[in-house]
GROMACS .gro file of C-alpha atoms in nm:
model
  239
    1UNK     CA    1  -2.495   8.435  -1.858
    2UNK     CA    2  -2.346   8.652  -1.583
    3UNK     CA    3  -2.303   8.348  -1.358
    4UNK     CA    4  -2.139   8.159  -1.646
    5UNK     CA    5  -1.899   8.449  -1.696
    6UNK     CA    6  -1.804   8.451  -1.329
    7UNK     CA    7  -1.753   8.073  -1.332
    8UNK     CA    8  -1.533   8.102  -1.640
    9UNK     CA    9  -1.331   8.375  -1.469
   10UNK     CA   10  -1.280   8.159  -1.160
   11UNK     CA   11  -1.161   7.858  -1.362
   12UNK     CA   12  -0.929   8.079  -1.565
   13UNK     CA   13  -0.787   8.236  -1.250
   14UNK     CA   14  -0.726   7.894  -1.092
   15UNK     CA   15  -0.548   7.775  -1.408
   16UNK     CA   16  -0.327   8.085  -1.403
   17UNK     CA   17  -0.232   8.017  -1.041
   18UNK     CA   18  -0.137   7.659  -1.131
   19UNK     CA   19   0.083   7.786  -1.416
   20UNK     CA   20   0.250   8.038  -1.185
   21UNK     CA   21   0.318   7.774  -0.921
   22UNK     CA   22   0.463   7.529  -1.173
   23UNK     CA   23   0.685   7.796  -1.325
   24UNK     CA   24   0.808   7.892  -0.977
   25UNK     CA   25   0.892   7.525  -0.913
   26UNK     CA   26   1.084   7.505  -1.242
   27UNK     CA   27   1.287   7.812  -1.146
   28UNK     CA   28   1.350   7.678  -0.794
   29UNK     CA   29   1.509   7.368  -0.952
   30UNK     CA   30   1.734   7.552  -1.194
   31UNK     CA   31   2.041   7.405  -1.019
   32UNK     CA   32   1.897   7.057  -0.958
   33UNK     CA   33   2.085   6.791  -1.161
   34UNK     CA   34   1.861   6.599  -1.398
   35UNK     CA   35   1.560   6.821  -1.332
   36UNK     CA   36   1.310   6.803  -1.617
   37UNK     CA   37   1.083   7.111  -1.613
   38UNK     CA   38   0.715   7.075  -1.688
   39UNK     CA   39   0.429   7.295  -1.792
   40UNK     CA   40   0.062   7.290  -1.695
   41UNK     CA   41  -0.173   7.178  -1.972
   42UNK     CA   42  -0.526   7.320  -1.988
   43UNK     CA   43  -0.832   7.271  -2.205
   44UNK     CA   44  -1.133   7.486  -2.285
   45UNK     CA   45  -1.456   7.395  -2.109
   46UNK     CA   46  -1.793   7.384  -2.279
   47UNK     CA   47  -1.971   7.705  -2.191
   48UNK     CA   48  -1.651   7.896  -2.123
   49UNK     CA   49  -1.356   7.875  -1.888
   50UNK     CA   50  -1.061   7.641  -1.877
   51UNK     CA   51  -0.964   7.330  -1.685
   52UNK     CA   52  -0.618   7.204  -1.594
   53UNK     CA   53  -0.585   6.861  -1.753
   54UNK     CA   54  -0.232   6.768  -1.647
   55UNK     CA   55   0.136   6.849  -1.675
   56UNK     CA   56   0.376   6.777  -1.957
   57UNK     CA   57   0.751   6.724  -1.909
   58UNK     CA   58   0.968   6.950  -2.124
   59UNK     CA   59   1.320   6.901  -2.261
   60UNK     CA   60   1.608   6.778  -2.047
   61UNK     CA   61   1.914   6.992  -1.982
   62UNK     CA   62   2.264   6.960  -2.134
   63UNK     CA   63   2.525   6.710  -2.010
   64UNK     CA   64   2.837   6.851  -1.841
   65UNK     CA   65   3.156   6.676  -1.733
   66UNK     CA   66   3.226   6.647  -1.357
   67UNK     CA   67   3.514   6.398  -1.340
   68UNK     CA   68   3.336   6.200  -1.065
   69UNK     CA   69   3.306   5.834  -1.170
   70UNK     CA   70   2.974   5.796  -0.988
   71UNK     CA   71   2.818   6.093  -1.167
   72UNK     CA   72   2.625   5.936  -1.455
   73UNK     CA   73   2.421   6.084  -1.738
   74UNK     CA   74   2.202   5.920  -2.000
   75UNK     CA   75   2.299   6.046  -2.344
   76UNK     CA   76   1.968   5.987  -2.519
   77UNK     CA   77   1.633   5.844  -2.415
   78UNK     CA   78   1.562   5.676  -2.084
   79UNK     CA   79   1.557   5.711  -1.708
   80UNK     CA   80   1.754   5.552  -1.426
   81UNK     CA   81   1.536   5.320  -1.217
   82UNK     CA   82   1.518   5.383  -0.842
   83UNK     CA   83   1.352   5.200  -0.554
   84UNK     CA   84   1.243   5.387  -0.243
   85UNK     CA   85   1.220   5.253   0.115
   86UNK     CA   86   0.863   5.132   0.053
   87UNK     CA   87   0.962   4.934  -0.256
   88UNK     CA   88   0.807   5.182  -0.499
   89UNK     CA   89   0.975   5.218  -0.838
   90UNK     CA   90   1.070   5.572  -0.941
   91UNK     CA   91   1.254   5.710  -1.244
   92UNK     CA   92   1.505   5.991  -1.279
   93UNK     CA   93   1.748   6.158  -1.518
   94UNK     CA   94   1.961   6.274  -1.222
   95UNK     CA   95   2.269   6.053  -1.198
   96UNK     CA   96   2.458   6.211  -0.906
   97UNK     CA   97   2.500   5.877  -0.729
   98UNK     CA   98   2.715   5.744  -0.446
   99UNK     CA   99   2.771   5.422  -0.251
  100UNK     CA  100   2.593   5.360   0.079
  101UNK     CA  101   2.744   5.176   0.377
  102UNK     CA  102   2.648   4.843   0.218
  103UNK     CA  103   2.825   4.921  -0.109
  104UNK     CA  104   2.499   4.973  -0.298
  105UNK     CA  105   2.452   5.246  -0.555
  106UNK     CA  106   2.210   5.512  -0.425
  107UNK     CA  107   2.084   5.856  -0.525
  108UNK     CA  108   2.117   6.170  -0.313
  109UNK     CA  109   1.813   6.078  -0.101
  110UNK     CA  110   1.929   5.721  -0.035
  111UNK     CA  111   1.700   5.549  -0.285
  112UNK     CA  112   1.853   5.237  -0.439
  113UNK     CA  113   1.965   5.257  -0.801
  114UNK     CA  114   1.856   4.941  -0.980
  115UNK     CA  115   2.174   4.776  -1.112
  116UNK     CA  116   2.089   4.404  -1.097
  117UNK     CA  117   2.211   4.352  -0.742
  118UNK     CA  118   2.542   4.538  -0.777
  119UNK     CA  119   2.719   4.568  -0.442
  120UNK     CA  120   3.076   4.690  -0.406
  121UNK     CA  121   3.267   4.475  -0.153
  122UNK     CA  122   3.535   4.586   0.089
  123UNK     CA  123   3.862   4.641  -0.089
  124UNK     CA  124   3.700   4.822  -0.383
  125UNK     CA  125   3.947   5.078  -0.517
  126UNK     CA  126   3.729   5.231  -0.786
  127UNK     CA  127   3.394   5.205  -0.962
  128UNK     CA  128   3.382   5.186  -1.340
  129UNK     CA  129   3.068   5.234  -1.549
  130UNK     CA  130   3.066   5.162  -1.921
  131UNK     CA  131   2.856   5.323  -2.192
  132UNK     CA  132   2.646   5.006  -2.191
  133UNK     CA  133   2.561   5.056  -1.822
  134UNK     CA  134   2.778   4.773  -1.691
  135UNK     CA  135   2.893   4.871  -1.339
  136UNK     CA  136   3.213   4.717  -1.205
  137UNK     CA  137   3.384   4.736  -0.867
  138UNK     CA  138   3.759   4.711  -0.925
  139UNK     CA  139   4.031   4.618  -0.677
  140UNK     CA  140   4.370   4.783  -0.644
  141UNK     CA  141   4.504   4.553  -0.915
  142UNK     CA  142   4.207   4.632  -1.144
  143UNK     CA  143   4.057   4.289  -1.078
  144UNK     CA  144   3.677   4.287  -1.110
  145UNK     CA  145   3.534   4.230  -0.760
  146UNK     CA  146   3.166   4.280  -0.844
  147UNK     CA  147   2.960   4.356  -1.151
  148UNK     CA  148   2.606   4.468  -1.229
  149UNK     CA  149   2.394   4.614  -1.507
  150UNK     CA  150   2.218   4.948  -1.474
  151UNK     CA  151   1.851   4.928  -1.562
  152UNK     CA  152   1.722   5.198  -1.798
  153UNK     CA  153   1.350   5.265  -1.841
  154UNK     CA  154   1.169   5.419  -2.135
  155UNK     CA  155   0.802   5.508  -2.174
  156UNK     CA  156   0.558   5.531  -2.462
  157UNK     CA  157   0.469   5.882  -2.345
  158UNK     CA  158   0.733   6.033  -2.111
  159UNK     CA  159   0.524   6.351  -2.094
  160UNK     CA  160   0.266   6.155  -1.895
  161UNK     CA  161   0.504   6.083  -1.605
  162UNK     CA  162   0.409   6.231  -1.267
  163UNK     CA  163   0.678   6.437  -1.094
  164UNK     CA  164   0.771   6.325  -0.742
  165UNK     CA  165   0.998   6.571  -0.566
  166UNK     CA  166   1.256   6.768  -0.758
  167UNK     CA  167   1.385   6.520  -1.014
  168UNK     CA  168   1.206   6.185  -0.985
  169UNK     CA  169   0.896   6.054  -1.160
  170UNK     CA  170   0.627   5.789  -1.123
  171UNK     CA  171   0.465   5.601  -1.409
  172UNK     CA  172   0.097   5.676  -1.480
  173UNK     CA  173  -0.171   5.549  -1.713
  174UNK     CA  174  -0.083   5.844  -1.938
  175UNK     CA  175   0.288   5.754  -1.955
  176UNK     CA  176   0.234   5.382  -1.991
  177UNK     CA  177   0.440   5.122  -1.801
  178UNK     CA  178   0.818   5.130  -1.786
  179UNK     CA  179   0.998   4.925  -2.051
  180UNK     CA  180   1.333   4.816  -1.906
  181UNK     CA  181   1.647   4.737  -2.106
  182UNK     CA  182   2.021   4.802  -2.107
  183UNK     CA  183   2.181   5.131  -2.203
  184UNK     CA  184   2.282   5.158  -2.566
  185UNK     CA  185   2.013   4.923  -2.692
  186UNK     CA  186   1.792   5.057  -2.976
  187UNK     CA  187   1.577   5.334  -2.833
  188UNK     CA  188   1.788   5.364  -2.516
  189UNK     CA  189   2.057   5.622  -2.446
  190UNK     CA  190   2.419   5.539  -2.363
  191UNK     CA  191   2.573   5.606  -2.021
  192UNK     CA  192   2.822   5.891  -1.987
  193UNK     CA  193   3.035   5.833  -1.676
  194UNK     CA  194   3.189   6.130  -1.496
  195UNK     CA  195   2.914   6.359  -1.622
  196UNK     CA  196   2.577   6.496  -1.511
  197UNK     CA  197   2.273   6.620  -1.690
  198UNK     CA  198   2.196   6.971  -1.571
  199UNK     CA  199   1.853   7.121  -1.514
  200UNK     CA  200   1.645   7.181  -1.827
  201UNK     CA  201   1.489   7.499  -1.686
  202UNK     CA  202   1.504   7.793  -1.929
  203UNK     CA  203   1.500   8.118  -1.728
  204UNK     CA  204   1.380   8.338  -2.014
  205UNK     CA  205   1.086   8.116  -2.113
  206UNK     CA  206   0.985   8.075  -1.748
  207UNK     CA  207   0.987   8.452  -1.690
  208UNK     CA  208   0.780   8.508  -2.005
  209UNK     CA  209   0.540   8.236  -1.892
  210UNK     CA  210   0.503   8.396  -1.551
  211UNK     CA  211   0.420   8.734  -1.705
  212UNK     CA  212   0.160   8.572  -1.931
  213UNK     CA  213   0.006   8.380  -1.640
  214UNK     CA  214  -0.003   8.695  -1.425
  215UNK     CA  215  -0.184   8.888  -1.697
  216UNK     CA  216  -0.430   8.601  -1.740
  217UNK     CA  217  -0.495   8.605  -1.366
  218UNK     CA  218  -0.561   8.979  -1.368
  219UNK     CA  219  -0.790   8.958  -1.673
  220UNK     CA  220  -0.998   8.680  -1.516
  221UNK     CA  221  -1.014   8.867  -1.186
  222UNK     CA  222  -1.148   9.169  -1.374
  223UNK     CA  223  -1.413   8.945  -1.537
  224UNK     CA  224  -1.523   8.822  -1.195
  225UNK     CA  225  -1.543   9.174  -1.053
  226UNK     CA  226  -1.741   9.299  -1.353
  227UNK     CA  227  -1.986   9.010  -1.321
  228UNK     CA  228  -2.022   9.075  -0.949
  229UNK     CA  229  -2.098   9.442  -1.012
  230UNK     CA  230  -2.358   9.352  -1.275
  231UNK     CA  231  -2.525   9.108  -1.037
  232UNK     CA  232  -2.530   9.374  -0.770
  233UNK     CA  233  -2.694   9.622  -1.007
  234UNK     CA  234  -2.961   9.368  -1.110
  235UNK     CA  235  -3.036   9.283  -0.747
  236UNK     CA  236  -3.071   9.652  -0.665
  237UNK     CA  237  -3.318   9.698  -0.952
  238UNK     CA  238  -3.517   9.386  -0.862
  239UNK     CA  239  -3.510   9.456  -0.492
   0.00000   0.00000   0.00000
């Protein structure tokens, strides 16, 4: 029983550390556009103790106007689809995009934004993005020089997505595969051009969560120390 108590204390302490680390990461990304905070999920173990069973994404932040035509926000459900240098597909709510040297739409780390081959040619005067996700490169006379369609992904269980970096996600078995469609379709949010979704981190709830996790850590540490003292007493008696 004493050993079980110590084991339960260790698992509880480890879970508290995970919660503290995740909360610290949420707070560190309070100014990151499109950042979706997450919390550590845990479950009781048979015989006592807890186990971390995963992380769940929380609510997204509000949308604010920036006036930059390449700042995009999804008003509703869905994620922008990105492709990294290795060809891996990632998903994000952060729409602070720009054009690379080849006229392709990219995020702040250079990952390609999937827009059905959109590439702005030389002579492009401005980029226009509609609520339906249609991206157009316009010339000085407003003639359409190139056009593409932003891809928007939704998931059966967005909470099952795995965070990659500050504001990108990977699909998992828990989230289900990405279902791609155009913005504004049923179940898909519309595109707001000249706007960004801010971080969803709530300072107050994160601070409360950190205090709770710290107290849990201290309580489990006390359990371990008590068990260790009891074992020491038993060994002294037996020995």
